[in-house]
């Protein structure tokens, strides 16, 4: 299924996404494979119960047999019988910078992936198709990191305090001013952890008596933040404006389910680029709806800031919109900027409120100064404040690499998901047996990939997820596509 939108009143260019359905025989074979795996899983559990096979999973001690079980046996069924068979494809330790290529520590297993041992050998120059290093700022070039080295010598590695106590440094103030300028908003606040930027700040913005409308594919940090807030949560179908508008209309008409009183606030939670689907939010339509129904909009740009837009300013710039159209702009520095942490930006009143009420500002340790300097270095490069056009060149190269790689995979007949401009490229594998086989085969070809299956994806949509970088050369992308 290929969706193309060209609406002169909302979209300034054609918006194309691909979500091709699998052939029926592939779906049937996928369910059959999971069925066979489940049957054999029960058989092996039976053998373990009777001592015919070694039990490796954690179990209750005999002395605690009268206690309420700490480990729920059935909850571990998938882990011990399916995941363990292909566990070698995850948590692979790398021992170099996560650039376009990395070095991998070789490991082997003698007990079917229950434990691993390292051989002492390093697999060199593996093409990195899994890291979120979209602009290639995760690097070790001495000249590029000179300012980071200076800040490390000046401030050390840690702050050892929270923002509200002794943890606000001049570096944080400088970074926040730069982020606000970069995004074109009044103010911004930075946090030391990207996940906590969502999970610890959403509860400060909404609470009991408020309504959260959340995209069904939102990241777990958004989901956790929504749950911690105590607000009522309703889910709309992914990027489906009819589903969202129905929820908005019902919320306005009916109010609270029991009292029918009006909601204190209605806030829409969406992401810029969805990290498992490679899709881009339909921002113009969502902004139109939120204005129509007087709701608030919280936009998570973790994967889109730096990665899309003519100058890397995210989906707001990608759609040619104003930052004022979004009430809460959130993003992370862990991907395009090659650092750590996150930010929330918008009106000064919003940011001042969070400086006082954010759990992260009150309890979490501040961002360490060398990391702040790395973000400043990368952001100044994007803005051209370093006196070069290197940042703009990186953004353009990422766009070229993304479109080239997606086009190659389409031409080869693969089913891939997402928007044509998204550097997140999911390639559908479907069958569980293919997950392990694909990742192992790619590693044999010196290519490192991320593979994802159920329950992280729908049961019939297991996939490999490629992340394209500006640092990838055309030769690297050709090697991957022909492997």
CSV table of C-alpha atoms in Angstrom, one decimal:
chain,number,residue,atom,x,y,z
A,1,UNK,CA,0.0,0.0,0.0
A,2,UNK,CA,1.5,3.3,-1.1
A,3,UNK,CA,0.0,6.5,0.3
A,4,UNK,CA,0.6,9.8,-1.4
A,5,UNK,CA,-0.9,13.1,-0.2
A,6,UNK,CA,-0.7,16.4,-2.0
A,7,UNK,CA,-3.0,18.9,-0.5
A,8,UNK,CA,-2.3,22.5,-1.4
A,9,UNK,CA,-3.9,23.9,1.7
A,10,UNK,CA,-1.9,21.8,4.1
A,11,UNK,CA,1.0,20.1,2.4
A,12,UNK,CA,3.6,22.0,0.3
A,13,UNK,CA,4.9,18.8,-1.3
A,14,UNK,CA,3.8,15.3,-1.9
A,15,UNK,CA,3.8,13.1,1.2
A,16,UNK,CA,4.6,9.5,0.2
A,17,UNK,CA,4.7,6.5,2.6
A,18,UNK,CA,4.8,2.8,1.9
A,19,UNK,CA,3.0,0.1,4.0
A,20,UNK,CA,2.7,-2.8,1.6
A,21,UNK,CA,0.8,-5.8,2.9
A,22,UNK,CA,2.4,-9.2,2.8
A,23,UNK,CA,1.1,-11.9,0.5
A,24,UNK,CA,-1.4,-14.2,2.2
A,25,UNK,CA,0.9,-17.3,2.0
A,26,UNK,CA,3.6,-15.4,3.9
A,27,UNK,CA,1.1,-14.5,6.7
A,28,UNK,CA,0.0,-18.1,6.9
A,29,UNK,CA,3.5,-19.4,7.0
A,30,UNK,CA,4.4,-16.9,9.7
A,31,UNK,CA,1.5,-18.0,11.9
A,32,UNK,CA,2.4,-21.7,11.2
A,33,UNK,CA,6.1,-21.1,12.2
A,34,UNK,CA,5.0,-19.5,15.5
A,35,UNK,CA,2.5,-22.3,16.0
A,36,UNK,CA,5.2,-25.0,15.5
A,37,UNK,CA,7.6,-23.1,17.8
A,38,UNK,CA,4.9,-22.9,20.5
A,39,UNK,CA,4.2,-26.6,20.3
A,40,UNK,CA,7.8,-27.5,20.6
A,41,UNK,CA,8.1,-25.0,23.4
A,42,UNK,CA,5.5,-26.8,25.5
A,43,UNK,CA,7.2,-30.1,24.7
A,44,UNK,CA,10.5,-28.8,25.9
A,45,UNK,CA,8.9,-27.4,29.1
A,46,UNK,CA,7.4,-30.9,29.7
A,47,UNK,CA,10.9,-32.4,29.3
A,48,UNK,CA,12.4,-29.9,31.7
A,49,UNK,CA,9.7,-30.5,34.3
A,50,UNK,CA,10.6,-34.3,34.2
A,51,UNK,CA,14.3,-33.7,34.3
A,52,UNK,CA,14.9,-34.9,30.7
A,53,UNK,CA,16.4,-31.5,29.7
A,54,UNK,CA,18.4,-29.0,31.8
A,55,UNK,CA,16.4,-26.1,33.1
A,56,UNK,CA,18.5,-22.8,32.7
A,57,UNK,CA,15.8,-20.2,33.4
A,58,UNK,CA,15.5,-18.7,36.9
A,59,UNK,CA,13.3,-20.8,39.3
A,60,UNK,CA,12.1,-20.5,42.8
A,61,UNK,CA,14.2,-22.0,45.5
A,62,UNK,CA,12.8,-25.1,47.3
A,63,UNK,CA,12.8,-23.3,50.6
A,64,UNK,CA,10.4,-20.7,49.1
A,65,UNK,CA,7.9,-23.2,47.6
A,66,UNK,CA,5.2,-21.9,49.9
A,67,UNK,CA,5.8,-18.2,48.9
A,68,UNK,CA,3.8,-16.4,46.2
A,69,UNK,CA,5.9,-17.0,43.1
A,70,UNK,CA,8.4,-14.2,42.2
A,71,UNK,CA,8.8,-15.5,38.6
A,72,UNK,CA,5.6,-16.1,36.6
A,73,UNK,CA,6.4,-19.3,34.6
A,74,UNK,CA,4.2,-18.6,31.6
A,75,UNK,CA,5.4,-15.0,31.2
A,76,UNK,CA,8.9,-16.5,30.5
A,77,UNK,CA,7.5,-19.0,27.9
A,78,UNK,CA,8.4,-16.8,24.9
A,79,UNK,CA,11.8,-15.9,26.3
A,80,UNK,CA,13.1,-19.4,27.1
A,81,UNK,CA,11.6,-21.2,24.0
A,82,UNK,CA,11.8,-18.7,21.1
A,83,UNK,CA,13.9,-15.7,22.0
A,84,UNK,CA,16.8,-17.9,23.3
A,85,UNK,CA,17.1,-19.6,20.0
A,86,UNK,CA,18.1,-16.3,18.3
A,87,UNK,CA,19.4,-14.4,21.3
A,88,UNK,CA,22.9,-14.2,19.7
A,89,UNK,CA,21.6,-11.5,17.4
A,90,UNK,CA,21.1,-8.9,20.2
A,91,UNK,CA,23.3,-7.2,22.8
A,92,UNK,CA,26.4,-7.7,20.6
A,93,UNK,CA,29.3,-5.8,22.3
A,94,UNK,CA,31.1,-3.3,20.1
A,95,UNK,CA,34.5,-1.9,21.0
A,96,UNK,CA,34.8,1.3,18.9
A,97,UNK,CA,33.0,4.5,18.0
A,98,UNK,CA,29.5,3.8,16.5
A,99,UNK,CA,30.4,5.5,13.2
A,100,UNK,CA,29.7,4.2,9.7
A,101,UNK,CA,31.8,1.2,10.6
A,102,UNK,CA,32.6,-0.3,14.0
A,103,UNK,CA,34.6,-3.2,15.6
A,104,UNK,CA,32.7,-6.1,17.2
A,105,UNK,CA,33.8,-8.4,19.9
A,106,UNK,CA,33.4,-12.0,18.7
A,107,UNK,CA,31.5,-14.3,21.1
A,108,UNK,CA,30.3,-17.9,20.9
A,109,UNK,CA,27.9,-20.0,22.9
A,110,UNK,CA,28.2,-23.6,24.0
A,111,UNK,CA,24.7,-24.0,25.4
A,112,UNK,CA,22.3,-22.6,22.7
A,113,UNK,CA,22.6,-18.9,23.6
A,114,UNK,CA,21.9,-19.3,27.4
A,115,UNK,CA,25.5,-18.0,28.0
A,116,UNK,CA,28.2,-16.6,25.8
A,117,UNK,CA,32.0,-16.5,26.0
A,118,UNK,CA,34.3,-14.2,24.2
A,119,UNK,CA,37.0,-15.6,21.9
A,120,UNK,CA,39.3,-12.6,22.2
A,121,UNK,CA,39.0,-11.9,18.5
A,122,UNK,CA,37.7,-8.6,17.1
A,123,UNK,CA,35.6,-8.4,14.0
A,124,UNK,CA,36.9,-5.3,12.3
A,125,UNK,CA,35.2,-2.7,10.0
A,126,UNK,CA,31.6,-4.0,10.3
A,127,UNK,CA,29.3,-1.6,8.4
A,128,UNK,CA,27.1,0.0,11.0
A,129,UNK,CA,23.4,-0.1,9.8
A,130,UNK,CA,21.9,0.0,13.3
A,131,UNK,CA,23.1,3.1,15.2
A,132,UNK,CA,21.1,6.4,15.2
A,133,UNK,CA,24.1,8.3,14.1
A,134,UNK,CA,22.1,10.1,11.4
A,135,UNK,CA,24.5,13.0,10.8
A,136,UNK,CA,27.7,11.3,11.6
A,137,UNK,CA,28.6,13.4,14.7
A,138,UNK,CA,29.5,10.3,16.7
A,139,UNK,CA,33.2,10.5,15.7
A,140,UNK,CA,36.6,10.6,17.2
A,141,UNK,CA,38.3,13.2,15.0
A,142,UNK,CA,40.8,15.1,17.3
A,143,UNK,CA,40.2,18.4,15.6
A,144,UNK,CA,36.4,18.1,15.7
A,145,UNK,CA,36.5,17.2,19.4
A,146,UNK,CA,39.0,19.9,20.5
A,147,UNK,CA,36.4,22.0,22.3
A,148,UNK,CA,34.9,18.9,24.0
A,149,UNK,CA,38.4,18.1,25.3
A,150,UNK,CA,38.8,21.6,26.7
A,151,UNK,CA,35.5,21.4,28.5
A,152,UNK,CA,36.4,18.0,29.9
A,153,UNK,CA,39.6,19.4,31.4
A,154,UNK,CA,37.8,22.5,32.7
A,155,UNK,CA,34.7,20.9,34.3
A,156,UNK,CA,35.5,17.2,34.7
A,157,UNK,CA,33.1,14.4,33.9
A,158,UNK,CA,30.2,14.9,36.2
A,159,UNK,CA,28.1,17.6,37.9
A,160,UNK,CA,27.1,15.6,41.0
A,161,UNK,CA,24.0,17.7,41.6
A,162,UNK,CA,20.5,18.5,40.2
A,163,UNK,CA,19.5,21.5,38.2
A,164,UNK,CA,17.6,23.1,41.1
A,165,UNK,CA,20.5,22.7,43.6
A,166,UNK,CA,24.1,23.2,42.5
A,167,UNK,CA,23.9,21.6,39.1
A,168,UNK,CA,23.2,24.5,36.7
A,169,UNK,CA,26.3,25.5,34.9
A,170,UNK,CA,27.1,28.3,32.4
A,171,UNK,CA,27.3,25.5,29.8
A,172,UNK,CA,23.7,24.5,30.4
A,173,UNK,CA,22.6,28.1,30.0
A,174,UNK,CA,24.6,28.5,26.8
A,175,UNK,CA,23.2,25.2,25.4
A,176,UNK,CA,19.6,26.2,26.2
A,177,UNK,CA,19.9,29.5,24.5
A,178,UNK,CA,21.4,27.8,21.5
A,179,UNK,CA,18.6,25.2,21.3
A,180,UNK,CA,16.0,27.9,21.5
A,181,UNK,CA,17.7,29.9,18.7
A,182,UNK,CA,18.1,26.7,16.6
A,183,UNK,CA,14.4,25.8,16.9
A,184,UNK,CA,13.1,29.4,16.6
A,185,UNK,CA,11.3,29.4,19.9
A,186,UNK,CA,11.4,31.6,23.1
A,187,UNK,CA,13.1,29.2,25.5
A,188,UNK,CA,14.3,25.7,26.0
A,189,UNK,CA,15.4,23.4,28.9
A,190,UNK,CA,17.8,20.5,28.6
A,191,UNK,CA,17.9,17.2,30.5
A,192,UNK,CA,20.5,14.6,31.0
A,193,UNK,CA,18.5,11.6,29.7
A,194,UNK,CA,16.3,11.4,26.6
A,195,UNK,CA,13.9,8.8,28.0
A,196,UNK,CA,13.4,10.8,31.2
A,197,UNK,CA,12.7,13.9,29.2
A,198,UNK,CA,9.3,12.4,28.2
A,199,UNK,CA,8.6,10.2,31.2
A,200,UNK,CA,9.4,12.8,33.8
A,201,UNK,CA,7.9,15.9,32.1
A,202,UNK,CA,4.6,14.7,30.8
A,203,UNK,CA,3.4,14.2,34.4
A,204,UNK,CA,4.3,17.8,35.1
A,205,UNK,CA,2.2,19.1,32.2
A,206,UNK,CA,-1.0,17.0,32.6
A,207,UNK,CA,-2.7,15.1,35.5
A,208,UNK,CA,-6.0,13.9,36.8
A,209,UNK,CA,-8.9,15.4,34.9
A,210,UNK,CA,-6.9,15.8,31.7
A,211,UNK,CA,-7.1,13.7,28.6
A,212,UNK,CA,-4.2,12.4,26.6
A,213,UNK,CA,-4.7,11.3,23.0
A,214,UNK,CA,-1.7,9.1,22.0
A,215,UNK,CA,-0.7,7.5,18.7
A,216,UNK,CA,-0.8,3.7,19.0
A,217,UNK,CA,2.9,3.4,18.0
A,218,UNK,CA,4.3,6.0,20.4
A,219,UNK,CA,7.6,5.3,22.1
A,220,UNK,CA,7.5,3.6,25.5
A,221,UNK,CA,8.9,6.8,27.1
A,222,UNK,CA,5.8,8.7,26.0
A,223,UNK,CA,3.6,5.8,27.1
A,224,UNK,CA,5.2,5.7,30.6
A,225,UNK,CA,5.0,9.5,31.0
A,226,UNK,CA,1.3,9.4,30.1
A,227,UNK,CA,0.6,6.6,32.6
A,228,UNK,CA,2.6,8.3,35.4
A,229,UNK,CA,0.6,11.5,34.9
A,230,UNK,CA,-2.7,9.9,36.1
A,231,UNK,CA,-4.5,11.5,33.1
A,232,UNK,CA,-7.1,9.5,31.1
A,233,UNK,CA,-5.4,8.0,28.0
A,234,UNK,CA,-7.1,7.2,24.7
A,235,UNK,CA,-5.3,5.7,21.7
A,236,UNK,CA,-5.8,6.6,18.1
A,237,UNK,CA,-4.7,4.6,15.1
A,238,UNK,CA,-1.2,5.4,13.8
A,239,UNK,CA,-1.2,8.6,11.7
A,240,UNK,CA,-4.9,8.2,11.2
A,241,UNK,CA,-6.6,11.6,11.2
A,242,UNK,CA,-10.1,10.2,11.1
A,243,UNK,CA,-9.4,8.2,14.3
A,244,UNK,CA,-7.9,11.2,16.0
A,245,UNK,CA,-10.7,13.6,15.0
A,246,UNK,CA,-13.3,11.2,16.3
A,247,UNK,CA,-11.6,11.0,19.7
A,248,UNK,CA,-11.3,14.8,19.8
A,249,UNK,CA,-14.9,15.3,18.8
A,250,UNK,CA,-16.2,12.8,21.4
A,251,UNK,CA,-14.0,14.4,24.1
A,252,UNK,CA,-15.5,17.9,23.4
A,253,UNK,CA,-19.1,16.6,23.2
A,254,UNK,CA,-19.2,14.1,26.0
A,255,UNK,CA,-16.4,15.3,28.4
A,256,UNK,CA,-15.6,13.0,31.3
A,257,UNK,CA,-17.2,9.5,31.0
A,258,UNK,CA,-19.2,9.8,34.2
A,259,UNK,CA,-19.7,13.4,35.1
A,260,UNK,CA,-19.6,14.7,31.5
A,261,UNK,CA,-17.8,17.7,32.7
A,262,UNK,CA,-15.2,19.3,30.4
A,263,UNK,CA,-11.7,18.0,30.4
A,264,UNK,CA,-9.1,20.3,32.1
A,265,UNK,CA,-6.7,19.8,29.2
A,266,UNK,CA,-6.6,17.7,26.1
A,267,UNK,CA,-3.1,17.0,24.8
A,268,UNK,CA,-2.1,15.1,21.7
A,269,UNK,CA,1.1,13.0,21.9
A,270,UNK,CA,2.9,12.2,18.6
A,271,UNK,CA,6.4,11.5,17.3
A,272,UNK,CA,8.2,13.2,14.4
A,273,UNK,CA,9.6,10.0,12.9
A,274,UNK,CA,8.4,6.6,14.3
A,275,UNK,CA,11.4,4.5,15.0
A,276,UNK,CA,9.9,1.1,14.1
A,277,UNK,CA,7.8,2.1,11.2
A,278,UNK,CA,9.9,4.8,9.5
A,279,UNK,CA,6.8,6.9,9.1
A,280,UNK,CA,6.7,10.7,9.5
A,281,UNK,CA,3.9,12.3,11.5
A,282,UNK,CA,1.1,14.0,9.4
A,283,UNK,CA,1.9,17.3,11.2
A,284,UNK,CA,-0.1,19.8,9.1
A,285,UNK,CA,-3.3,17.8,9.6
A,286,UNK,CA,-2.7,17.3,13.3
A,287,UNK,CA,-2.0,21.0,13.8
A,288,UNK,CA,-5.2,21.8,12.0
A,289,UNK,CA,-7.2,19.4,14.2
A,290,UNK,CA,-5.7,20.7,17.4
A,291,UNK,CA,-6.5,24.3,16.5
A,292,UNK,CA,-10.0,23.3,15.5
A,293,UNK,CA,-10.7,21.5,18.8
A,294,UNK,CA,-8.6,23.8,21.1
A,295,UNK,CA,-6.2,21.0,22.2
A,296,UNK,CA,-2.5,21.0,22.9
A,297,UNK,CA,0.2,19.3,20.9
A,298,UNK,CA,3.3,17.5,22.3
A,299,UNK,CA,5.7,16.6,19.5
A,300,UNK,CA,8.6,14.1,20.2
A,301,UNK,CA,11.3,14.8,17.7
A,302,UNK,CA,13.8,12.2,19.0
A,303,UNK,CA,14.4,10.7,15.6
A,304,UNK,CA,13.5,13.7,13.4
A,305,UNK,CA,15.5,16.6,14.8
A,306,UNK,CA,18.6,16.9,12.7
A,307,UNK,CA,17.5,14.1,10.4
A,308,UNK,CA,14.8,15.9,8.3
A,309,UNK,CA,14.2,19.4,7.1
A,310,UNK,CA,16.2,21.5,4.7
A,311,UNK,CA,18.6,22.6,7.6
A,312,UNK,CA,18.0,19.7,10.0
A,313,UNK,CA,15.4,21.5,12.1
A,314,UNK,CA,13.0,18.5,12.2
A,315,UNK,CA,9.5,17.9,10.9
A,316,UNK,CA,8.3,21.4,11.6
A,317,UNK,CA,10.8,22.7,9.0
A,318,UNK,CA,10.2,19.6,6.8
A,319,UNK,CA,6.5,20.7,6.4
A,320,UNK,CA,7.3,24.4,6.2
A,321,UNK,CA,5.4,25.2,9.4
A,322,UNK,CA,6.0,27.6,12.3
A,323,UNK,CA,7.3,26.3,15.7
A,324,UNK,CA,4.5,28.3,17.3
A,325,UNK,CA,2.1,25.7,15.8
A,326,UNK,CA,3.4,23.1,18.3
A,327,UNK,CA,2.8,23.7,22.0
A,328,UNK,CA,5.6,21.4,23.4
A,329,UNK,CA,8.6,20.6,21.2
A,330,UNK,CA,10.6,17.7,22.6
A,331,UNK,CA,13.7,16.1,21.2
A,332,UNK,CA,16.8,14.2,22.1
A,333,UNK,CA,20.6,14.7,21.6
A,334,UNK,CA,21.3,11.0,21.5
A,335,UNK,CA,20.9,10.5,17.8
A,336,UNK,CA,21.6,13.3,15.3
A,337,UNK,CA,23.9,15.1,17.7
A,338,UNK,CA,26.0,12.1,18.8
A,339,UNK,CA,25.6,12.9,22.5
A,340,UNK,CA,23.1,12.2,25.3
A,341,UNK,CA,20.1,13.9,26.9
A,342,UNK,CA,17.0,15.7,25.6
A,343,UNK,CA,15.2,19.0,25.5
A,344,UNK,CA,11.8,20.6,25.8
A,345,UNK,CA,11.3,23.9,24.0
A,346,UNK,CA,8.5,26.4,23.4
A,347,UNK,CA,7.0,29.4,25.1
A,348,UNK,CA,9.0,30.9,27.9
A,349,UNK,CA,6.0,30.4,30.3
A,350,UNK,CA,6.1,26.7,29.5
A,351,UNK,CA,9.8,26.3,30.1
A,352,UNK,CA,9.8,28.4,33.3
A,353,UNK,CA,7.0,26.1,34.6
A,354,UNK,CA,9.1,23.0,33.9
A,355,UNK,CA,12.2,24.5,35.6
A,356,UNK,CA,10.1,24.5,38.8
A,357,UNK,CA,7.9,21.4,38.4
A,358,UNK,CA,9.8,18.9,36.3
A,359,UNK,CA,10.8,15.8,38.2
A,360,UNK,CA,13.9,15.6,36.2
A,361,UNK,CA,15.0,19.1,37.2
A,362,UNK,CA,14.3,18.4,40.9
A,363,UNK,CA,15.8,14.9,41.2
A,364,UNK,CA,18.0,14.0,38.3
A,365,UNK,CA,21.7,14.8,37.9
A,366,UNK,CA,22.5,17.5,35.4
A,367,UNK,CA,23.9,16.9,32.0
A,368,UNK,CA,27.7,16.5,32.2
A,369,UNK,CA,29.6,19.5,30.7
A,370,UNK,CA,31.6,17.6,28.0
A,371,UNK,CA,28.3,16.2,26.6
A,372,UNK,CA,26.8,19.7,26.6
A,373,UNK,CA,29.8,20.9,24.7
A,374,UNK,CA,29.4,18.1,22.1
A,375,UNK,CA,25.8,19.1,21.5
A,376,UNK,CA,26.9,22.8,21.2
A,377,UNK,CA,29.6,21.8,18.7
A,378,UNK,CA,27.2,19.8,16.6
A,379,UNK,CA,24.4,22.4,16.7
A,380,UNK,CA,26.7,25.2,15.8
A,381,UNK,CA,28.0,23.1,12.9
A,382,UNK,CA,24.4,22.7,11.7
A,383,UNK,CA,23.6,26.4,12.1
A,384,UNK,CA,26.8,27.4,10.2
A,385,UNK,CA,28.1,29.2,13.3
A,386,UNK,CA,31.5,27.3,13.1
A,387,UNK,CA,32.2,29.2,9.9
A,388,UNK,CA,31.7,26.2,7.6
A,389,UNK,CA,28.9,24.7,5.5
A,390,UNK,CA,29.7,21.2,6.8
A,391,UNK,CA,26.5,20.9,8.8
A,392,UNK,CA,24.3,21.7,5.9
A,393,UNK,CA,26.3,19.2,3.7
A,394,UNK,CA,25.7,16.5,6.3
A,395,UNK,CA,21.9,17.1,6.3
A,396,UNK,CA,21.9,17.0,2.5
A,397,UNK,CA,24.0,13.9,2.3
A,398,UNK,CA,21.7,12.1,4.7
A,399,UNK,CA,18.8,13.0,2.5
A,400,UNK,CA,20.6,11.7,-0.6
A,401,UNK,CA,21.7,8.5,1.2
A,402,UNK,CA,18.2,7.9,2.5
A,403,UNK,CA,16.4,8.2,-0.9
A,404,UNK,CA,19.1,6.2,-2.7
A,405,UNK,CA,19.0,3.3,-0.2
A,406,UNK,CA,15.2,3.1,-0.1
A,407,UNK,CA,15.1,3.2,-3.9
A,408,UNK,CA,17.6,0.4,-4.2
A,409,UNK,CA,15.6,-1.8,-1.8
A,410,UNK,CA,12.4,-1.1,-3.7
A,411,UNK,CA,14.0,-2.0,-7.0
A,412,UNK,CA,15.2,-5.3,-5.5
A,413,UNK,CA,11.6,-6.2,-4.6
A,414,UNK,CA,11.9,-5.9,-0.8
A,415,UNK,CA,8.9,-4.8,1.2
A,416,UNK,CA,9.9,-1.8,3.2
A,417,UNK,CA,7.9,0.5,5.4
A,418,UNK,CA,7.8,4.3,6.0
A,419,UNK,CA,8.2,7.6,4.4
A,420,UNK,CA,10.6,8.2,1.4
A,421,UNK,CA,12.5,10.8,3.4
A,422,UNK,CA,12.8,8.8,6.6
A,423,UNK,CA,16.4,7.6,7.5
A,424,UNK,CA,14.7,4.8,9.5
A,425,UNK,CA,14.2,1.9,6.9
A,426,UNK,CA,12.3,-1.2,8.2
A,427,UNK,CA,12.7,-4.2,5.9
A,428,UNK,CA,10.0,-6.8,6.5
A,429,UNK,CA,11.2,-10.4,7.2
A,430,UNK,CA,7.9,-11.8,8.6
A,431,UNK,CA,8.9,-15.4,9.6
A,432,UNK,CA,10.5,-15.8,13.0
A,433,UNK,CA,13.2,-18.1,11.6
A,434,UNK,CA,14.3,-15.4,9.2
A,435,UNK,CA,15.1,-13.0,12.0
A,436,UNK,CA,18.1,-14.9,13.2
A,437,UNK,CA,19.2,-16.1,9.8
A,438,UNK,CA,19.1,-12.6,8.3
A,439,UNK,CA,21.2,-11.0,11.1
A,440,UNK,CA,23.8,-13.9,11.1
A,441,UNK,CA,24.1,-13.8,7.3
A,442,UNK,CA,24.6,-10.1,7.3
A,443,UNK,CA,27.3,-10.3,10.0
A,444,UNK,CA,29.1,-12.9,7.9
A,445,UNK,CA,29.2,-10.2,5.3
A,446,UNK,CA,30.6,-7.7,7.8
A,447,UNK,CA,27.3,-5.8,8.1
A,448,UNK,CA,25.8,-5.1,11.5
A,449,UNK,CA,22.0,-4.8,11.5
A,450,UNK,CA,19.2,-4.6,14.1
A,451,UNK,CA,16.4,-7.2,13.8
A,452,UNK,CA,13.1,-6.9,15.6
A,453,UNK,CA,10.3,-9.4,16.1
A,454,UNK,CA,7.3,-10.2,18.2
A,455,UNK,CA,6.4,-8.9,20.8
A,456,UNK,CA,8.2,-5.6,19.9
A,457,UNK,CA,6.3,-5.7,16.5
A,458,UNK,CA,3.0,-7.3,15.5
A,459,UNK,CA,3.3,-11.1,15.2
A,460,UNK,CA,3.3,-11.0,11.4
A,461,UNK,CA,5.6,-8.0,10.9
A,462,UNK,CA,9.1,-9.1,12.1
A,463,UNK,CA,11.7,-6.9,10.4
A,464,UNK,CA,15.2,-5.7,10.1
A,465,UNK,CA,15.6,-2.0,10.8
A,466,UNK,CA,18.3,-0.1,8.9
A,467,UNK,CA,19.3,3.4,10.1
A,468,UNK,CA,20.9,5.4,7.3
A,469,UNK,CA,23.7,7.9,8.2
A,470,UNK,CA,25.3,10.9,6.4
A,471,UNK,CA,28.6,9.2,7.1
A,472,UNK,CA,27.7,6.2,5.0
A,473,UNK,CA,29.4,6.2,1.6
A,474,UNK,CA,27.6,5.1,-1.6
A,475,UNK,CA,29.9,2.0,-1.7
A,476,UNK,CA,28.8,1.0,1.8
A,477,UNK,CA,25.1,1.3,0.9
A,478,UNK,CA,25.7,-0.8,-2.3
A,479,UNK,CA,27.5,-3.4,-0.2
A,480,UNK,CA,24.5,-3.7,2.2
A,481,UNK,CA,21.9,-3.8,-0.5
A,482,UNK,CA,23.6,-6.5,-2.5
A,483,UNK,CA,24.7,-8.6,0.5
